[in-house]
Amino acid sequence: MLRLDLAGFARKTISVLLFVLVVALPAHADENIPDQYPASLLYSKPVEVIPNVWTAIGATAPPGYDNAGHNNNLSFLVTGDGVIVINGGGSYGLAEALHAEIKAITGQPVKLVIDENGQGHAILGNCYWAQQGVKILAHEDTAEEVTKTGHQSLKAAQDRLKERADKTCLKAPDETFADNKDVSMGTMKIKVLHLGPAHSPGDTQVWLPEEKLVIAGDMAFHERLLPIFDDTDTAAWLETWENRFEKLGAVYVIPGHGHPTNMTQVRRYTHDYLVYLRGKIREHIDAGGGLDKAFYVDQSPYKHLHTFNELATKNAGRVFQQMEFE
Ligand SMILES: [Zn+2]
């Protein structure tokens, strides 16, 4: 009797301790660094990845007041005859802060901004750049997204960022392209590409064939879990990846989210994750499973990624809804 009680007591103590541990310890300490560059609205100070190619790496946490909505990579190319900025940025203030960094690095003027898709963090800084007289280029589907969902994105940013979204307004691209466009400038050969459907409408890649560097946009993620949206076609994303993105033969990759890296790494956490999740959902469907349990298919090999807790079950549900009809 005494022994049983002791065992019960020990069990209770252990579960209380486990509860305290789980609640008290942040799962991913680095995701929780609220701001790496307090002197600027940017989340981090731009770094030079290879000569004349710079990027300000965004937080891998969801967008919020502390990171000022800078949760994606804002890059720029110093071409010798002007600067090309990749991504308008998530607000007027973020675009202005990036411009201050560019001016400290080079006297060359910014001549072109390229939006890598139609999401708020890519397009909401456009109006700052337009006020500086800089032309904005984007894929035609991105331009359509700005018209369709721009107001929602603006409202969401204003709600999240409060005064940090001041002066932010909508500005559609000045020029659009369909498949690709050569924007070579100064000493750099630069191609703007739309390789095919991937993460969201208008996904754009900027390719430097001589340096073998690709600014991949939301084609490629690592460090944090990628989000699958209602309009994300995961089968088409894999097709674009295998038949066109990999075939660029990039050595360096500046992904949409996460530090600059190489192809092996982004393949592991983008392509391979999509293949894995689709495999799990396929097994679930073949076993007669429904949507209710589809949310909880095993994704533990990816649980160390940032934003896993926010996105994993949503991703599984969306893949189920798509694959049900494949
Ligand atoms: Zn993004």
Short mmCIF file of C-alpha atoms and ligand atoms in Angstrom, two decimals:
data_model
loop_
_atom_site.label_atom_id
_atom_site.label_comp_id
_atom_site.label_asym_id
_atom_site.label_seq_id
_atom_site.Cartn_x
_atom_site.Cartn_y
_atom_site.Cartn_z
CA MET A 1 0.00 0.00 0.00
CA LEU A 2 2.76 2.39 1.04
CA ARG A 3 4.73 1.45 -2.06
CA LEU A 4 1.75 2.22 -4.33
CA ASP A 5 1.26 5.62 -2.73
CA LEU A 6 4.94 6.44 -3.18
CA ALA A 7 4.73 5.48 -6.83
CA GLY A 8 1.68 7.70 -7.27
CA PHE A 9 3.41 10.57 -5.51
CA ALA A 10 6.50 10.16 -7.68
CA ARG A 11 4.39 10.10 -10.84
CA LYS A 12 2.58 13.28 -9.86
CA THR A 13 5.83 15.03 -8.94
CA ILE A 14 7.39 14.05 -12.26
CA SER A 15 4.42 15.29 -14.27
CA VAL A 16 4.43 18.61 -12.39
CA LEU A 17 8.17 18.95 -13.04
CA LEU A 18 7.73 18.12 -16.74
CA PHE A 19 4.92 20.64 -17.00
CA VAL A 20 7.09 23.36 -15.42
CA LEU A 21 9.98 22.49 -17.76
CA VAL A 22 7.87 22.54 -20.90
CA VAL A 23 6.19 25.82 -20.00
CA ALA A 24 9.29 27.55 -18.70
CA LEU A 25 11.79 26.75 -21.46
CA PRO A 26 11.45 28.46 -24.83
CA ALA A 27 11.64 25.81 -27.54
CA HIS A 28 13.84 27.86 -29.86
CA ALA A 29 15.90 30.48 -28.08
CA ASP A 30 17.08 32.30 -31.22
CA GLU A 31 13.56 32.68 -32.59
CA ASN A 32 12.90 34.63 -29.43
CA ILE A 33 15.51 37.32 -29.94
CA PRO A 34 13.03 40.15 -30.48
CA ASP A 35 15.35 42.51 -32.36
CA GLN A 36 19.00 42.17 -33.44
CA TYR A 37 19.45 45.81 -34.46
CA PRO A 38 17.73 48.09 -31.96
CA ALA A 39 19.24 51.23 -33.54
CA SER A 40 17.23 50.59 -36.71
CA LEU A 41 13.72 49.52 -37.59
CA LEU A 42 15.37 46.61 -39.44
CA TYR A 43 15.57 43.32 -37.56
CA SER A 44 19.26 42.96 -38.45
CA LYS A 45 22.00 44.99 -40.09
CA PRO A 46 22.67 44.11 -43.75
CA VAL A 47 25.58 41.71 -44.39
CA GLU A 48 27.57 41.29 -47.62
CA VAL A 49 27.00 37.70 -48.78
CA ILE A 50 29.37 37.74 -51.77
CA PRO A 51 30.97 40.88 -53.26
CA ASN A 52 28.34 43.60 -53.78
CA VAL A 53 25.40 41.38 -52.83
CA TRP A 54 23.89 42.39 -49.50
CA THR A 55 20.99 41.22 -47.42
CA ALA A 56 19.26 42.29 -44.22
CA ILE A 57 18.07 39.01 -42.74
CA GLY A 58 14.61 39.08 -41.23
CA ALA A 59 13.39 37.45 -38.04
CA THR A 60 12.41 33.79 -38.34
CA ALA A 61 9.56 34.47 -35.91
CA PRO A 62 6.14 35.60 -37.18
CA PRO A 63 5.87 39.31 -38.04
CA GLY A 64 5.13 41.51 -35.03
CA TYR A 65 5.70 44.82 -33.32
CA ASP A 66 9.14 43.87 -31.93
CA ASN A 67 10.60 42.89 -35.32
CA ALA A 68 8.68 45.73 -37.03
CA GLY A 69 7.36 43.20 -39.55
CA HIS A 70 10.88 42.56 -40.85
CA ASN A 71 10.56 38.76 -41.01
CA ASN A 72 11.83 38.20 -44.54
CA ASN A 73 15.13 38.96 -46.28
CA LEU A 74 15.58 42.41 -47.82
CA SER A 75 18.47 42.29 -50.28
CA PHE A 76 20.30 44.72 -52.56
CA LEU A 77 22.84 44.58 -55.36
CA VAL A 78 25.48 47.28 -55.71
CA THR A 79 26.04 47.02 -59.46
CA GLY A 80 28.58 49.78 -60.12
CA ASP A 81 25.97 51.85 -61.93
CA GLY A 82 23.22 51.94 -59.30
CA VAL A 83 21.59 49.77 -56.69
CA ILE A 84 18.81 47.22 -57.18
CA VAL A 85 16.70 46.44 -54.10
CA ILE A 86 14.91 43.12 -53.79
CA ASN A 87 11.68 43.53 -51.89
CA GLY A 88 9.90 46.75 -51.25
CA GLY A 89 9.83 45.74 -47.57
CA GLY A 90 7.03 45.32 -45.04
CA SER A 91 6.39 49.02 -44.36
CA TYR A 92 7.33 52.56 -45.33
CA GLY A 93 9.66 52.71 -42.33
CA LEU A 94 11.46 49.45 -43.16
CA ALA A 95 12.12 50.65 -46.73
CA GLU A 96 13.43 53.95 -45.35
CA ALA A 97 15.66 52.12 -42.83
CA LEU A 98 17.06 49.87 -45.57
CA HIS A 99 17.73 52.93 -47.73
CA ALA A 100 19.70 54.52 -44.85
CA GLU A 101 21.93 51.41 -44.76
CA ILE A 102 22.42 51.50 -48.54
CA LYS A 103 23.44 55.17 -48.42
CA ALA A 104 26.02 54.35 -45.74
CA ILE A 105 27.54 51.66 -47.98
CA THR A 106 27.54 53.31 -51.41
CA GLY A 107 26.97 56.64 -53.13
CA GLN A 108 25.25 54.84 -56.02
CA PRO A 109 21.55 55.68 -56.27
CA VAL A 110 18.82 53.06 -55.98
CA LYS A 111 17.50 52.60 -59.52
CA LEU A 112 15.12 49.66 -59.28
CA VAL A 113 13.03 47.77 -56.71
CA ILE A 114 11.87 44.21 -57.39
CA ASP A 115 9.03 42.71 -55.32
CA GLU A 116 9.44 38.95 -54.89
CA ASN A 117 5.71 38.26 -54.47
CA GLY A 118 2.48 40.03 -53.49
CA GLN A 119 2.67 39.47 -49.72
CA GLY A 120 2.70 42.43 -47.34
CA HIS A 121 6.34 42.01 -46.35
CA ALA A 122 7.36 42.23 -50.00
CA ILE A 123 5.21 45.13 -51.20
CA LEU A 124 4.17 47.49 -48.40
CA GLY A 125 7.39 49.53 -48.59
CA ASN A 126 6.80 50.25 -52.30
CA CYS A 127 5.29 53.65 -51.62
CA TYR A 128 8.48 54.84 -49.87
CA TRP A 129 10.53 53.83 -52.92
CA ALA A 130 8.04 55.41 -55.31
CA GLN A 131 8.41 58.70 -53.41
CA GLN A 132 12.17 58.51 -54.03
CA GLY A 133 11.43 58.20 -57.75
CA VAL A 134 12.49 54.54 -57.90
CA LYS A 135 10.76 52.26 -60.41
CA ILE A 136 9.11 49.08 -59.04
CA LEU A 137 9.16 45.85 -61.03
CA ALA A 138 7.13 42.71 -60.24
CA HIS A 139 5.55 39.68 -61.86
CA GLU A 140 2.11 40.29 -63.35
CA ASP A 141 0.49 37.97 -60.75
CA THR A 142 2.14 40.00 -57.99
CA ALA A 143 0.58 43.16 -59.40
CA GLU A 144 -2.80 41.39 -59.36
CA GLU A 145 -2.26 40.34 -55.72
CA VAL A 146 -1.52 43.94 -54.75
CA THR A 147 -4.88 44.93 -56.24
CA LYS A 148 -6.75 41.98 -54.72
CA THR A 149 -5.24 41.62 -51.25
CA GLY A 150 -3.12 44.75 -50.76
CA HIS A 151 -5.69 46.51 -48.58
CA GLN A 152 -5.95 43.48 -46.28
CA SER A 153 -2.14 43.29 -46.01
CA LEU A 154 -1.95 47.01 -45.22
CA LYS A 155 -4.65 46.73 -42.53
CA ALA A 156 -2.92 43.68 -40.97
CA ALA A 157 0.43 45.53 -40.88
CA GLN A 158 -1.16 48.62 -39.31
CA ASP A 159 -2.83 46.47 -36.63
CA ARG A 160 0.39 44.59 -35.84
CA LEU A 161 2.94 47.36 -36.10
CA LYS A 162 0.95 50.35 -34.72
CA GLU A 163 3.02 53.55 -35.19
CA ARG A 164 5.82 51.47 -36.72
CA ALA A 165 3.59 51.23 -39.83
CA ASP A 166 3.18 55.03 -40.08
CA LYS A 167 3.17 56.47 -43.61
CA THR A 168 2.78 52.98 -45.12
CA CYS A 169 0.53 53.05 -48.17
CA LEU A 170 -0.21 50.90 -51.18
CA LYS A 171 1.70 51.31 -54.41
CA ALA A 172 1.32 48.88 -57.31
CA PRO A 173 4.35 47.95 -59.42
CA ASP A 174 5.20 50.37 -62.25
CA GLU A 175 6.26 47.59 -64.56
CA THR A 176 5.40 43.89 -64.77
CA PHE A 177 6.94 40.86 -66.47
CA ALA A 178 5.56 37.41 -67.33
CA ASP A 179 8.40 34.85 -67.64
CA ASN A 180 11.68 36.66 -67.18
CA LYS A 181 13.37 39.98 -67.62
CA ASP A 182 16.99 41.01 -68.00
CA VAL A 183 17.84 43.87 -65.65
CA SER A 184 21.65 43.68 -65.99
CA MET A 185 23.21 46.85 -64.63
CA GLY A 186 26.77 48.10 -64.18
CA THR A 187 29.08 45.09 -64.03
CA MET A 188 26.39 42.60 -63.02
CA LYS A 189 24.40 40.24 -65.22
CA ILE A 190 20.99 40.05 -63.54
CA LYS A 191 17.96 38.04 -64.56
CA VAL A 192 14.54 38.35 -62.96
CA LEU A 193 12.71 35.03 -63.22
CA HIS A 194 9.31 33.54 -62.59
CA LEU A 195 10.17 29.85 -62.68
CA GLY A 196 6.62 28.67 -62.10
CA PRO A 197 4.04 28.27 -59.34
CA ALA A 198 5.56 27.77 -55.88
CA HIS A 199 4.63 29.32 -52.55
CA SER A 200 2.33 32.17 -53.60
CA PRO A 201 1.19 34.04 -56.73
CA GLY A 202 3.95 35.85 -58.61
CA ASP A 203 6.92 34.18 -56.83
CA THR A 204 10.00 35.82 -58.27
CA GLN A 205 13.68 34.82 -58.30
CA VAL A 206 16.63 37.09 -59.02
CA TRP A 207 19.47 35.15 -60.64
CA LEU A 208 23.09 36.23 -61.04
CA PRO A 209 24.40 33.64 -63.56
CA GLU A 210 28.05 34.68 -63.28
CA GLU A 211 28.15 34.49 -59.48
CA LYS A 212 25.77 31.49 -59.41
CA LEU A 213 23.74 33.21 -56.72
CA VAL A 214 19.97 33.14 -56.57
CA ILE A 215 17.79 35.39 -54.46
CA ALA A 216 15.10 32.75 -54.28
CA GLY A 217 12.21 34.56 -52.66
CA ASP A 218 9.62 32.26 -51.13
CA MET A 219 10.58 29.41 -53.46
CA ALA A 220 13.09 28.49 -50.72
CA PHE A 221 12.98 28.40 -46.92
CA HIS A 222 15.11 27.05 -44.11
CA GLU A 223 15.56 27.69 -40.36
CA ARG A 224 11.81 28.22 -40.06
CA LEU A 225 8.91 26.08 -41.26
CA LEU A 226 7.44 27.20 -44.58
CA PRO A 227 3.76 28.13 -44.59
CA ILE A 228 1.32 26.46 -46.96
CA PHE A 229 -1.55 28.79 -47.87
CA ASP A 230 -4.93 28.05 -49.46
CA ASP A 231 -3.54 29.09 -52.83
CA THR A 232 -0.24 27.18 -52.45
CA ASP A 233 -0.18 24.24 -54.87
CA THR A 234 2.40 21.93 -53.29
CA ALA A 235 2.52 19.54 -56.28
CA ALA A 236 3.24 22.45 -58.64
CA TRP A 237 5.84 23.85 -56.21
CA LEU A 238 7.73 20.51 -56.32
CA GLU A 239 7.49 20.45 -60.10
CA THR A 240 8.88 23.98 -60.38
CA TRP A 241 11.63 23.11 -57.92
CA GLU A 242 12.79 19.91 -59.62
CA ASN A 243 12.48 20.99 -63.23
CA ARG A 244 13.57 24.61 -63.08
CA PHE A 245 14.83 25.90 -59.74
CA GLU A 246 17.43 23.14 -59.14
CA LYS A 247 18.48 23.36 -62.78
CA LEU A 248 19.76 26.90 -62.31
CA GLY A 249 22.77 25.26 -60.66
CA ALA A 250 22.98 27.90 -57.92
CA VAL A 251 25.93 27.74 -55.54
CA TYR A 252 24.64 30.46 -53.20
CA VAL A 253 21.04 30.88 -52.15
CA ILE A 254 19.52 33.85 -50.38
CA PRO A 255 16.19 32.30 -49.41
CA GLY A 256 12.98 34.20 -48.74
CA HIS A 257 13.42 33.38 -45.06
CA GLY A 258 16.53 32.24 -43.16
CA HIS A 259 20.23 33.01 -43.56
CA PRO A 260 22.00 32.85 -46.94
CA THR A 261 23.01 29.26 -47.56
CA ASN A 262 23.40 26.68 -50.33
CA MET A 263 21.06 24.51 -52.38
CA THR A 264 21.48 21.37 -50.26
CA GLN A 265 20.19 23.17 -47.20
CA VAL A 266 17.11 24.79 -48.78
CA ARG A 267 16.29 21.54 -50.58
CA ARG A 268 16.28 19.77 -47.22
CA TYR A 269 13.83 22.16 -45.57
CA THR A 270 11.66 23.12 -48.55
CA HIS A 271 11.56 20.42 -51.24
CA ASP A 272 12.17 17.51 -48.87
CA TYR A 273 9.67 18.84 -46.32
CA LEU A 274 6.97 19.09 -49.01
CA VAL A 275 7.74 15.55 -50.20
CA TYR A 276 7.66 14.29 -46.60
CA LEU A 277 4.40 15.99 -45.66
CA ARG A 278 2.68 14.93 -48.88
CA GLY A 279 3.86 11.34 -48.23
CA LYS A 280 2.39 11.36 -44.72
CA ILE A 281 -0.92 12.79 -45.97
CA ARG A 282 -1.01 10.24 -48.82
CA GLU A 283 -0.60 7.39 -46.28
CA HIS A 284 -3.34 8.95 -44.16
CA ILE A 285 -5.76 9.24 -47.10
CA ASP A 286 -4.96 5.71 -48.30
CA ALA A 287 -5.78 4.42 -44.81
CA GLY A 288 -9.19 6.10 -45.06
CA GLY A 289 -8.33 8.96 -42.68
CA GLY A 290 -10.29 12.22 -42.61
CA LEU A 291 -9.40 15.88 -42.16
CA ASP A 292 -9.83 15.83 -38.37
CA LYS A 293 -6.85 13.52 -37.86
CA ALA A 294 -4.88 14.79 -40.88
CA PHE A 295 -3.83 17.85 -38.87
CA TYR A 296 -1.83 15.58 -36.58
CA VAL A 297 0.23 13.44 -38.98
CA ASP A 298 3.76 13.03 -37.67
CA GLN A 299 5.97 15.99 -38.60
CA SER A 300 8.48 15.46 -35.78
CA PRO A 301 11.57 15.45 -38.09
CA TYR A 302 10.89 19.18 -38.60
CA LYS A 303 9.87 20.20 -35.11
CA HIS A 304 13.17 22.04 -34.46
CA LEU A 305 12.28 24.61 -37.13
CA HIS A 306 11.07 28.03 -36.02
CA THR A 307 7.31 28.72 -36.44
CA PHE A 308 6.71 24.93 -36.30
CA ASN A 309 4.12 25.36 -33.55
CA GLU A 310 2.28 28.06 -35.47
CA LEU A 311 2.23 26.31 -38.84
CA ALA A 312 2.65 22.52 -38.78
CA THR A 313 -0.97 21.51 -38.21
CA LYS A 314 -2.30 24.20 -40.59
CA ASN A 315 0.08 22.98 -43.30
CA ALA A 316 -1.08 19.38 -42.85
CA GLY A 317 -4.74 20.39 -43.10
CA ARG A 318 -4.18 22.36 -46.30
CA VAL A 319 -2.18 19.58 -47.94
CA PHE A 320 -4.96 17.13 -47.04
CA GLN A 321 -7.59 19.36 -48.65
CA GLN A 322 -5.49 19.61 -51.81
CA MET A 323 -4.53 15.92 -52.02
CA GLU A 324 -8.06 14.67 -51.42
CA PHE A 325 -8.77 15.61 -55.02
CA GLU A 326 -5.43 14.77 -56.66
ZN ZN B 1 7.84 35.49 -47.43
#
